[in-house]
Amino acid sequence: MKFKLLRIVLTLLLMTAFCLSAIPAYANKITIVTTLTDLADLARAIGGDLVEVHSLATGVEDTHGVPMKPSFVPVMNRADLLILVGLDCEHAFLPALMEASKNPRIQKGNPGYVDCSKGVVPRDVPKSTDHSEGDVHPYGNPHYMLDPVLAKTALSNIFNAMATVAPQYIAEFTSNRDAYLATLNAKIAQWETKAKVLKGVKFVSYHEHWPYFAERFGMNYFGTIELKPGIDPTARHIEELTAAMKAQHVTIVVREPQFPEKTPKRIAEQTGATLVTLPIMPGGVPNTETYIKMMDYIVNTMVAAVQAGK
Amino acid sequence: MATFRIFIMLSALFLTASLSYGADLDERLKALEEVSKQQQKVIEEQQRLIEGLKQDLNKLQAGEPQKSTETQVLELKEKVDQVAEAQTRTIPSVFNPAIGFVGEAVFSYRSKGASLTGSSRPGGFDAFARSVELNAAASVDPFAKAYIVANASADAATGEATFSIEEAALQTESLPGNLTVKAGRFFGEFGRLAYIHDHELPFVNRPLVLAQYIGGESRTDGVQLNWLVPIEHYVSLTVGAGNQFGGDVPPNNVGDFRRAGGLNYWGRLSSYVDITPDISLEPGVSGLWNPKTVDRGGSFTQPDGSTLSERERRLTGVDLTLSYKPLRDNQFTSIIWGTEVLYSHNRYDEVNSDGLAFSRDIGSYGLYSYLAYKFHRQWSAGFLYGFVEDAQDNTARTYEYSPFITWSLSHWNQLRLQYTYTNHNAVSGLRPDNAVYLQWAWIIGAHSHGWQQR
C-alpha cells in the first residue's frame, strides 16, 4: 500500500513537472540575465522595450563576489540570454548558478550563452595559474569594460546574440545599437580630450581593476594594495608599496567601494597621494546608474584628482 | 747624366700617374657595375609590380571583387580573435578533467579517554590526518557530467591510510522539465549540512545529531531526482533511493534478495526568500525512510537487559538558515544563523529480559544551532550548540557547546581553533569532556564554488 502511494506521488510529480515546464514563462519580451550592471545597461540600450533585463549584481558588489542567491535561479531558468563578462570574471558564482538554473538555452556553447569578451585581446594572461600568484584569472584580466572602446566589443557581442535569438527585431536592434554607438563614440572623444591631463600619471588601486582603463587614457598603473589578486595585503607589502610610491611619485590611490577604506586611506596619507573612490560597474556609487554616467564619473574624478594634486 | 736623371724621374712620374689612373678607372668601373645591378633590380621589381597590376586589371575586367579596407580590417580582426581564442582554449585542457586535492589535519586534546566519551579517537593528545581527498570532475558528453571524490584517511586504530570512494556519480545536464538525475555514489540531499564534506563545515566536527542519526556524511549508492519547480520563487524538490544512507556499513539488507522495501528513500523540499537585499531565509524539510531494515547497526542492549533490533528507519528534519550578507562587502562581513532539528522515529523488535518479543517504536530528537560571524575577509568566529537523544534510548542525552574561530589566509588555506565541551546525562553512561581542536585544511589544483557551500 505504501509503495503504491509512493508510486502515485512520484508519477504525479513528474507529470506536473512536464506540464508546468511546457508553460512559457515569459510573454513576447526576450528575457535577458546579465551578470553585471554594465552589461545590463548595454542590453537595455540595444533591446529597448523588446527585452526584459535582469542583472544579478546591483552595482555595489565586487565583480568577483556577487552572492550566490537561490532567488537568481528562477529568472535564470526562464532566460533566453545569459550575458557575462567572461575571462573567468564570474567564476565564484556563475557556474553553480548556471547548473542550478537547469536552463539548457544559456549553457556554454548554446546561442543563449553570451560571452562579451569574445574579440577582446586580454591583458596580463598569466604564465602560470599556480595559487602562489593568488586567485589569478587564467584567461587574463577580465576588467576590460573599464575601457570604453572595448565596451563597444561587448556591445557588438550583445547585438549579435540578440539578433540571433530574435531576428524579427533586427531592424530595431540595429537602430538602437547605432544610436547608442554614436553617443558612446562622442563620449569617448570627450573623455579622451578631458583625460589628456592623465597621461603618465601614476596610480595604485586596491584590486587589479584598471589596466585597460590605464592603457586607454595613457596612465601609469603602478600596482595594487592587495598582495596578489584576492589576497589581502600584508604589513610588509604595504610598507614596500608605500616606499615605492613615494620614490616614484605616485599621486593617486584608487579605492573600489566594495573594499574597506581604512588601508587605502592610510596609504594615501602616508604618501601624500589623493584618495579617490571609483565604481567598477554602474550603480557602484551614486549617480552612476548607466555605463556612460559611470565612465563620466570615473574620468571626471580622476581628472579632478590630478588637478587637485598640482 | 743630367738628361738621364730627368728621364728617369719623368718615367717614374708617368708610371705613378698611369698606375693611379688605372686604379681609379677600376674603382669607377666597379661602381658603374654596382649601379647597373641596382638598376637591374629596380627594373625587375617594377616589372613584377606591372605584372601584378596587370593581373589586378584583368581581375577587375573579369568582374572579380577586390578586398576593401573594411574587409581587410575584418580579416585582421578575425585573425586576432583566433589568436586570442587559441590562447584561452589551451587553458581548460590543463584541468580536463578538473582535478583538485583537499587535505585536512586535526590536532586535538581531549580531557577524557575514548571509553568515557564514546569517541572513535583517543583521549589526550591526538594528531589526525582526517582526510585527503582527490576531486575530479568533467563533462561526460553534451548531456551529462561526472565527478569523483576519492578519500584517504588515517584509520583510528592502526593509523594506516584507508582509501575509499566517497562519491562517484553521473549527473544529467540536459533533461527537460527542470529535472536533474544523479546516479552512482554520492551524498544524498537530506537537511542542510549532511551532504557537505567535513572540511567544508563551518566548524571542526559534524554536529552530534547528524553524526548519530545519519552517521556523518549522507553517503549513498543510489539515484536521486531533483526538480526545480517552475514558478517565480525558488523551490527545489529532491527525491532519491539507495542501498544505504549515511554511515551504514555495510549497505542495508545485503542478502540473497533485496525487495524495494529494503532500500532507503529520502526527499527534501527547500526554498529561499530575500527578506531584504542583504538578508535571506532558507527553509527546508527533509525525510528519510527505510521501510524494512535488517540488522542495521546490529542489536542494541538496553539498560534493563532487553535487546533492540531495528526494523524500520524513519527520520525527518526541518532546517532554517538566516543569512545577513551585505551586497557591497559580503566578502568582508556576514552573519549566518543555521538551525536544524531532526526527529528519529524508528521501529524495533524488542526482546525483553524474559525472552518475550514485541514491536516497539522509539521517538527521539536532536538539533544543532550555530551562529557564524565574519568580521574580516580572513576572519570569522562563531558558536555551535548541539543536543541529541540516543535513537535507541531517548532518555540518554548529550549536549555540546563549541565556540570557534576561523582564519582563512586565502580561499585555499584555512586554520580553525575550536573548544568543545560535551556533556552527557547520567543515563548515557558517558562522562563530560573538554576538548580543543586545531584544524588545518588546504586545497590545491582546481576548485569550484559549489551550490551547496553557498
Coordinates of C-alpha atoms in Angstrom, one line a residue, chain B residues 5 13 23 61 87 112 144 164 174 183 188 217 264 296 324 329 399 416:
Chain B
R5 CA 118.2 61.6 -64.4
L13 CA 106.2 60.1 -62.6
A23 CA 93.3 52.1 -60.1
Q61 CA 37.8 43.5 -66.1
Q87 CA 45.2 31.4 -26.1
K112 CA 38.8 12.1 28.8
A144 CA 25.9 14.7 -18.5
S164 CA 37.6 4.8 -0.2
S174 CA 20.0 18.4 -20.3
A183 CA 23.2 8.3 -10.0
G188 CA 22.1 12.2 -0.7
E217 CA 28.0 12.5 5.7
N264 CA 16.3 3.8 1.7
R296 CA 21.3 -2.1 10.6
Y324 CA 22.9 38.6 6.6
D329 CA 31.1 44.0 1.3
Y399 CA 24.9 18.2 24.8
R416 CA 40.3 26.8 12.7

